[in-house]
Coordinates of C-alpha atoms in Angstrom, one line a residue:
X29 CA -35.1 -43.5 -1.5
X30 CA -33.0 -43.3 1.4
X31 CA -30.8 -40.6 0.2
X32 CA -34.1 -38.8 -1.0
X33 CA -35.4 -39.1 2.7
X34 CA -32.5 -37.7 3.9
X35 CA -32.4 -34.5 1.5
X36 CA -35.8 -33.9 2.7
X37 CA -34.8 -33.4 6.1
X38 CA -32.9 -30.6 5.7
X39 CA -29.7 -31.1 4.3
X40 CA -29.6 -28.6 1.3
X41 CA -29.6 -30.0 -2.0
X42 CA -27.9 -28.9 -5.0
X43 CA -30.9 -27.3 -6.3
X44 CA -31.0 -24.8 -3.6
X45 CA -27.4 -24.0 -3.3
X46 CA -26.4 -20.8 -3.3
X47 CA -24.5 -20.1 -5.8
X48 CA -23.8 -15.9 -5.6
X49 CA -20.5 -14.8 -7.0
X50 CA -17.9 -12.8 -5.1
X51 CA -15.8 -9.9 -6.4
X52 CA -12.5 -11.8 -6.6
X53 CA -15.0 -14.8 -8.5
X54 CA -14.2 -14.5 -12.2
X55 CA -16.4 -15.6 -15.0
X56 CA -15.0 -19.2 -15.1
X57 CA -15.1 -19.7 -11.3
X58 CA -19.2 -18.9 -12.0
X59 CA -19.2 -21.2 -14.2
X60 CA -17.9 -24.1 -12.0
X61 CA -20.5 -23.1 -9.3
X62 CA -23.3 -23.2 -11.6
X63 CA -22.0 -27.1 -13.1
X64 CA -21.7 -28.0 -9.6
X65 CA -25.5 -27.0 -9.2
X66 CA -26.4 -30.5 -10.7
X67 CA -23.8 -32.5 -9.1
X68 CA -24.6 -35.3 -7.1
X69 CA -24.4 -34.4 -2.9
X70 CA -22.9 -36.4 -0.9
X71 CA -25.9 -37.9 0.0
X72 CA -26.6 -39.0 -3.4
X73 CA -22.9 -40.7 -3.4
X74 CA -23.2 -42.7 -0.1
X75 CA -26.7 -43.6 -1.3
X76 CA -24.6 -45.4 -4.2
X77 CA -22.4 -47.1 -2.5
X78 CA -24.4 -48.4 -0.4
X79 CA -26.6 -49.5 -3.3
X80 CA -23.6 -51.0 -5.2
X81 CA -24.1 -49.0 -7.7
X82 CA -21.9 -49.9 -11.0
X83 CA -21.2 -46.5 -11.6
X84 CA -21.0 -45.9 -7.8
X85 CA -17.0 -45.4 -8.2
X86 CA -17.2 -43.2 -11.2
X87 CA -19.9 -40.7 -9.6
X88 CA -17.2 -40.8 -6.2
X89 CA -14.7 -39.9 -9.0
X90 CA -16.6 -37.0 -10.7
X91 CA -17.3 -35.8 -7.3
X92 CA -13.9 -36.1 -6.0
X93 CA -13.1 -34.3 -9.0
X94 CA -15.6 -31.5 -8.5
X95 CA -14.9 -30.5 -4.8
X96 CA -11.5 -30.9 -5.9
X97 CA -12.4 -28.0 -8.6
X98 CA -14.1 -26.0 -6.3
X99 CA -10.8 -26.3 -3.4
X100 CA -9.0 -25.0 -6.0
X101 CA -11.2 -22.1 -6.9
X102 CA -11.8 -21.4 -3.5
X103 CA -7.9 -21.5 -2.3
X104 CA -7.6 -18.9 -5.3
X105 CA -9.9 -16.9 -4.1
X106 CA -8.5 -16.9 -0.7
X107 CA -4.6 -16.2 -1.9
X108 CA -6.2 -13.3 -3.9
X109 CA -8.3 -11.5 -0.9
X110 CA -5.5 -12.4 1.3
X111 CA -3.2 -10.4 -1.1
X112 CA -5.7 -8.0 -1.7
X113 CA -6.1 -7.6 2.1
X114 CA -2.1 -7.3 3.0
X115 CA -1.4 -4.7 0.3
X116 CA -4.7 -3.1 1.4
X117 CA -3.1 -3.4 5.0
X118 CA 0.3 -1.7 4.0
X119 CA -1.7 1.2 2.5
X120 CA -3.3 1.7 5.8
X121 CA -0.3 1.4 7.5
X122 CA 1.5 4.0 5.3
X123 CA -1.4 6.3 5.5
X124 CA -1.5 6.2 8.7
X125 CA 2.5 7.1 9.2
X126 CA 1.5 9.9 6.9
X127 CA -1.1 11.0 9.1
X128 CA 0.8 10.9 11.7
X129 CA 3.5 12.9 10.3
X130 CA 0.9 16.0 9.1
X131 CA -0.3 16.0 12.6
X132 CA 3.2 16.4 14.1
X133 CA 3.6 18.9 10.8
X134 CA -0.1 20.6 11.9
X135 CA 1.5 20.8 15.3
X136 CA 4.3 22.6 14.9
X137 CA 2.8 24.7 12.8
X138 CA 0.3 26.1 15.4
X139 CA 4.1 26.2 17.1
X140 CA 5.1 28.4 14.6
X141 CA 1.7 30.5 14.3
X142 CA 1.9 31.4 18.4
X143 CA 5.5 32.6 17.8
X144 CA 4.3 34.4 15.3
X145 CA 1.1 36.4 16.6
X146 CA 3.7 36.9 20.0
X147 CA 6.4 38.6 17.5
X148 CA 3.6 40.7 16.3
X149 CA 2.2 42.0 19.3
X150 CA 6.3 42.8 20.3
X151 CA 6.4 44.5 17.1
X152 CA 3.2 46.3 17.6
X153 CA 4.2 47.4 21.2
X154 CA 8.0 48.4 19.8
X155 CA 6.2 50.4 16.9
X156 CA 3.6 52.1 19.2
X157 CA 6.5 53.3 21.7
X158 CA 9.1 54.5 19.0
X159 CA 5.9 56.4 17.6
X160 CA 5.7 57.9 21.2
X161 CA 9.3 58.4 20.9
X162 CA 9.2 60.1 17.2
X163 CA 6.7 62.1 18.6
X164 CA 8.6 63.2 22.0
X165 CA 11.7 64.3 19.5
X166 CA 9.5 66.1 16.8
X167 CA 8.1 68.4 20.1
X168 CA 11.3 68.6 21.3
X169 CA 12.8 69.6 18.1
X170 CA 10.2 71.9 18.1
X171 CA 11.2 73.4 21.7
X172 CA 14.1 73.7 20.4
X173 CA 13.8 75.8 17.5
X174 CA 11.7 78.0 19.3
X175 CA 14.8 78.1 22.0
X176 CA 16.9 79.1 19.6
X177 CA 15.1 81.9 18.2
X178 CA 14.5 83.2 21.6
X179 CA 18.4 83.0 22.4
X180 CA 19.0 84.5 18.7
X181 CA 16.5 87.9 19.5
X182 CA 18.2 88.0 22.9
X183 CA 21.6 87.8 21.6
X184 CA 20.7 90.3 18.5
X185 CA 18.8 92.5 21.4
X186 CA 22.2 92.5 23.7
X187 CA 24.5 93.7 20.5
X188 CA 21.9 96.2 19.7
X189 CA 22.4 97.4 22.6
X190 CA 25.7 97.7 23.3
X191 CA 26.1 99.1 19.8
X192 CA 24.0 101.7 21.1

């Protein structure tokens, strides 16, 4: 009665345990949780030894034996989120160096792209001034020409003359 008074002053029993599974929990831990649902608490084991209970020392045992279950499962658990957490780490790490590395990649090429649109405005500014420059030498190719003939009639109009 004493270790009924004292469940029903709070202390959870094994009734209302909660017994909700975790991803890394396979099917067999769930099954440990749900047999330790009707184990006796530790309330229930002081109560027999205090009672001198005959089976007192086995239901310490099966106890013993049934946290010593669930440290096991729960040290499992906690290597395999651990490892799941460090490789899940390293991945983090290594896509962060990769991010890293396209943002020094983005960088220079917004390097590359400046250089680029400078080179084509040079090139537009050289292309508009030899296009000033072809057409300088087409008109004064055309001067030219027309030079030419003048100096051709003059020069036919002096031997026409003195041939005369």
């Amino acid at each position: 009665r004493e270790a009924q008074g004292r469940r029903d002053t709070g202390a959870p029993s094994a009734s209302t345990r909660d017994t909700k599974t975790t991803p890394a929990m396979n099917s067999a831990d769930t099954t440990a949780a749900d047999e330790s649902a009707d184990a006796p608490t530790g309330f229930d084991v002081l109560a027999a030894l205090h009672a001198d209970d005959p089976g007192a020392k086995k239901s310490i045992a099966k106890e013993f034996a049934r946290l010593q279950r669930t440290t096991a499962r729960l040290m499992r658990q906690n290597h395999a989120l651990t490892s799941t957490n460090e490789s899940l780490a390293s991945e983090v790490r290594a896509h962060a160096e990769h991010k890293r590395s396209l943002e020094a990649r983005v960088e220079e090429l917004r390097d590359y792209d400046k250089t680029l649109q400078n080179l084509r405005a040079e090139y537009a500014s050289a292309l508009h001034l030899v296009n000033a420059r072809d057409e300088e030498i087409a008109s004064m190719r055309g001067d030219l020409d027309d030079l030419k003939a003048l100096y051709r009639q003059q020069v036919s109009d002096l031997i026409s003359e003195i041939e005369t």
